[in-house]
């Protein structure tokens, strides 16, 4: 089974505003509300491709209820832990002359609630896939991903981590199967700005030296670079199209990659192709892409 963990789910409130002006009343011209958070987006896209998954994470308050009922509608099995303090966040994504995002803090997670999550994850079995994705609420210790991976050591579980900075760097010693920073996040980890593909490959390899197995660096409209555990470098451009909402494109890429990898029995070219099709299909959609849209793009690659 595939399990996704979203420590900090979100309702994504995506609004379009003409010429956003700070310090004034602005009015939206379009607005959308989606259930989001990185692991949830991964489970959503997997469902759209006909792949089953279980969505784990923490929810709270009335916004948490929306996430729980939304998950069922999106087609994956919710197994969230309801926490007692605070509420599931609402992340605001403003599309104007530029795109801006304001991501919330999320609820308070107490030790006993975190312990419940550890217990659920202890049940995972050989052959399962675990996706740890997104930020963690501010009240949680920053080594929480590390602790999860430490507990699962010794089991044959492929772990995918989509996180930034120390949250990601600190898990590399546990050899995650796949990590997916974007090119900016990769640069930030080493305090550099990466401009060329050669530089991106050089720094992605540094993450492998620290323990990552496969490193997938997404580059938005410029495609993606995969450095496999065998040291092969695959570079893929992405299809052209009209970008409608790139929120969730990275999560879709992760879900597409997993699907392509599983369906081809471990062919990294296929995994990258499916990941690219899924990422771009979502960028060209208002919401996480449908299976039809993904397969349409996949055929053009
Ligand atoms: N503007 C775009 N045009 C086409 N494809 C895109 C665009 N933005 C994202 N994608 C697709 O989604 C993938 C992930 O996007 P990216 O923005 O790099 O991830 P993240 O959301 O994690 O920052 C890209 O590698 C590409 O396949
Ligand atoms: O957990 P974080 O890092 O705050 O990110 C949460 C946000 O990321 C998203 O999952 C989108 O992520 P990507 O655009 O990287 O795919 C949104 O749905 C959500 O609002």
PDB file of N, CA and C and ligand atoms in Angstrom, residues 8 10 12 36-38 41 89 91 93 103 134-135 246-252, ligand 2:
ATOM      1  N   UNK A   8       0.817  18.759   7.923  1.00  0.00           N
ATOM      2  CA  UNK A   8       0.143  20.047   7.999  1.00  0.00           C
ATOM      3  C   UNK A   8      -0.769  20.251   6.782  1.00  0.00           C
ATOM      4  N   UNK A  10      -3.893  21.523   4.422  1.00  0.00           N
ATOM      5  CA  UNK A  10      -4.329  22.911   4.237  1.00  0.00           C
ATOM      6  C   UNK A  10      -5.531  22.949   3.315  1.00  0.00           C
ATOM      7  N   UNK A  12      -6.526  25.070   0.414  1.00  0.00           N
ATOM      8  CA  UNK A  12      -5.887  26.056  -0.461  1.00  0.00           C
ATOM      9  C   UNK A  12      -6.967  26.980  -1.015  1.00  0.00           C
ATOM     10  N   UNK A  36      -5.761  20.690   0.248  1.00  0.00           N
ATOM     11  CA  UNK A  36      -4.359  20.625  -0.146  1.00  0.00           C
ATOM     12  C   UNK A  36      -3.443  20.194   0.980  1.00  0.00           C
ATOM     13  N   UNK A  37      -2.187  20.517   0.782  1.00  0.00           N
ATOM     14  CA  UNK A  37      -1.130  19.965   1.619  1.00  0.00           C
ATOM     15  C   UNK A  37      -0.462  18.910   0.749  1.00  0.00           C
ATOM     16  N   UNK A  38       0.852  18.799   0.882  1.00  0.00           N
ATOM     17  CA  UNK A  38       1.581  18.030  -0.123  1.00  0.00           C
ATOM     18  C   UNK A  38       1.184  16.552  -0.199  1.00  0.00           C
ATOM     19  N   UNK A  41      -2.222  16.145  -1.786  1.00  0.00           N
ATOM     20  CA  UNK A  41      -2.186  16.306  -3.243  1.00  0.00           C
ATOM     21  C   UNK A  41      -1.629  15.046  -3.916  1.00  0.00           C
ATOM     22  N   UNK A  89      -4.987  24.690   8.738  1.00  0.00           N
ATOM     23  CA  UNK A  89      -4.749  26.032   8.174  1.00  0.00           C
ATOM     24  C   UNK A  89      -5.467  26.256   6.834  1.00  0.00           C
ATOM     25  N   UNK A  91      -4.409  28.091   3.388  1.00  0.00           N
ATOM     26  CA  UNK A  91      -3.284  28.707   2.676  1.00  0.00           C
ATOM     27  C   UNK A  91      -3.817  29.547   1.520  1.00  0.00           C
ATOM     28  N   UNK A  93      -3.362  31.591  -1.894  1.00  0.00           N
ATOM     29  CA  UNK A  93      -2.514  31.658  -3.092  1.00  0.00           C
ATOM     30  C   UNK A  93      -3.082  32.761  -3.976  1.00  0.00           C
ATOM     31  N   UNK A 103       1.241  30.711   3.463  1.00  0.00           N
ATOM     32  CA  UNK A 103       0.931  29.409   4.054  1.00  0.00           C
ATOM     33  C   UNK A 103       0.852  29.537   5.573  1.00  0.00           C
ATOM     34  N   UNK A 134       5.875  17.852   2.812  1.00  0.00           N
ATOM     35  CA  UNK A 134       5.440  19.172   3.261  1.00  0.00           C
ATOM     36  C   UNK A 134       6.062  19.593   4.569  1.00  0.00           C
ATOM     37  N   UNK A 135       5.674  20.793   4.994  1.00  0.00           N
ATOM     38  CA  UNK A 135       6.229  21.359   6.219  1.00  0.00           C
ATOM     39  C   UNK A 135       5.576  20.689   7.423  1.00  0.00           C
ATOM     40  N   UNK A 246      -0.148  26.497 -10.856  1.00  0.00           N
ATOM     41  CA  UNK A 246       0.958  25.544 -10.645  1.00  0.00           C
ATOM     42  C   UNK A 246       1.017  25.015  -9.209  1.00  0.00           C
ATOM     43  N   UNK A 247       0.082  25.432  -8.333  1.00  0.00           N
ATOM     44  CA  UNK A 247       0.061  24.885  -6.973  1.00  0.00           C
ATOM     45  C   UNK A 247      -0.229  23.381  -7.077  1.00  0.00           C
ATOM     46  N   UNK A 248       0.628  22.589  -6.460  1.00  0.00           N
ATOM     47  CA  UNK A 248       0.414  21.141  -6.503  1.00  0.00           C
ATOM     48  C   UNK A 248       1.141  20.451  -7.651  1.00  0.00           C
ATOM     49  N   UNK A 249       1.837  21.224  -8.499  1.00  0.00           N
ATOM     50  CA  UNK A 249       2.544  20.605  -9.638  1.00  0.00           C
ATOM     51  C   UNK A 249       3.652  19.675  -9.122  1.00  0.00           C
ATOM     52  N   UNK A 250       4.378  20.121  -8.099  1.00  0.00           N
ATOM     53  CA  UNK A 250       5.462  19.303  -7.548  1.00  0.00           C
ATOM     54  C   UNK A 250       4.920  18.013  -6.925  1.00  0.00           C
ATOM     55  N   UNK A 251       3.821  18.129  -6.202  1.00  0.00           N
ATOM     56  CA  UNK A 251       3.213  16.944  -5.570  1.00  0.00           C
ATOM     57  C   UNK A 251       2.716  15.976  -6.641  1.00  0.00           C
ATOM     58  N   UNK A 252       2.176  16.552  -7.716  1.00  0.00           N
ATOM     59  CA  UNK A 252       1.675  15.718  -8.811  1.00  0.00           C
ATOM     60  C   UNK A 252       2.832  14.978  -9.463  1.00  0.00           C
TER      61      UNK A 252
HETATM   62  O1  LIG B   2       3.526  22.188   3.752  1.00  0.00           O
HETATM   63  P1  LIG B   2       3.967  23.436   3.008  1.00  0.00           P
HETATM   64  O2  LIG B   2       5.399  23.395   2.644  1.00  0.00           O
HETATM   65  O3  LIG B   2       3.547  24.692   3.742  1.00  0.00           O
HETATM   66  O4  LIG B   2       3.191  23.442   1.634  1.00  0.00           O
HETATM   67  C1  LIG B   2       1.793  23.379   1.598  1.00  0.00           C
HETATM   68  C2  LIG B   2       1.299  23.796   0.266  1.00  0.00           C
HETATM   69  O5  LIG B   2       1.925  23.007  -0.709  1.00  0.00           O
HETATM   70  C3  LIG B   2       0.984  22.493  -1.610  1.00  0.00           C
HETATM   71  O6  LIG B   2       0.820  21.145  -1.261  1.00  0.00           O
HETATM   72  C4  LIG B   2       1.448  22.672  -3.021  1.00  0.00           C
HETATM   73  O7  LIG B   2       2.774  22.176  -3.151  1.00  0.00           O
HETATM   74  P2  LIG B   2       3.564  22.203  -4.507  1.00  0.00           P
HETATM   75  O8  LIG B   2       3.118  23.402  -5.293  1.00  0.00           O
HETATM   76  O9  LIG B   2       5.013  22.211  -4.096  1.00  0.00           O
HETATM   77  O10 LIG B   2       3.224  20.914  -5.207  1.00  0.00           O
HETATM   78  C5  LIG B   2      -0.314  23.235  -1.357  1.00  0.00           C
HETATM   79  O11 LIG B   2      -1.419  22.421  -1.598  1.00  0.00           O
HETATM   80  C6  LIG B   2      -0.186  23.624   0.088  1.00  0.00           C
HETATM   81  O12 LIG B   2      -0.865  24.790   0.370  1.00  0.00           O
END
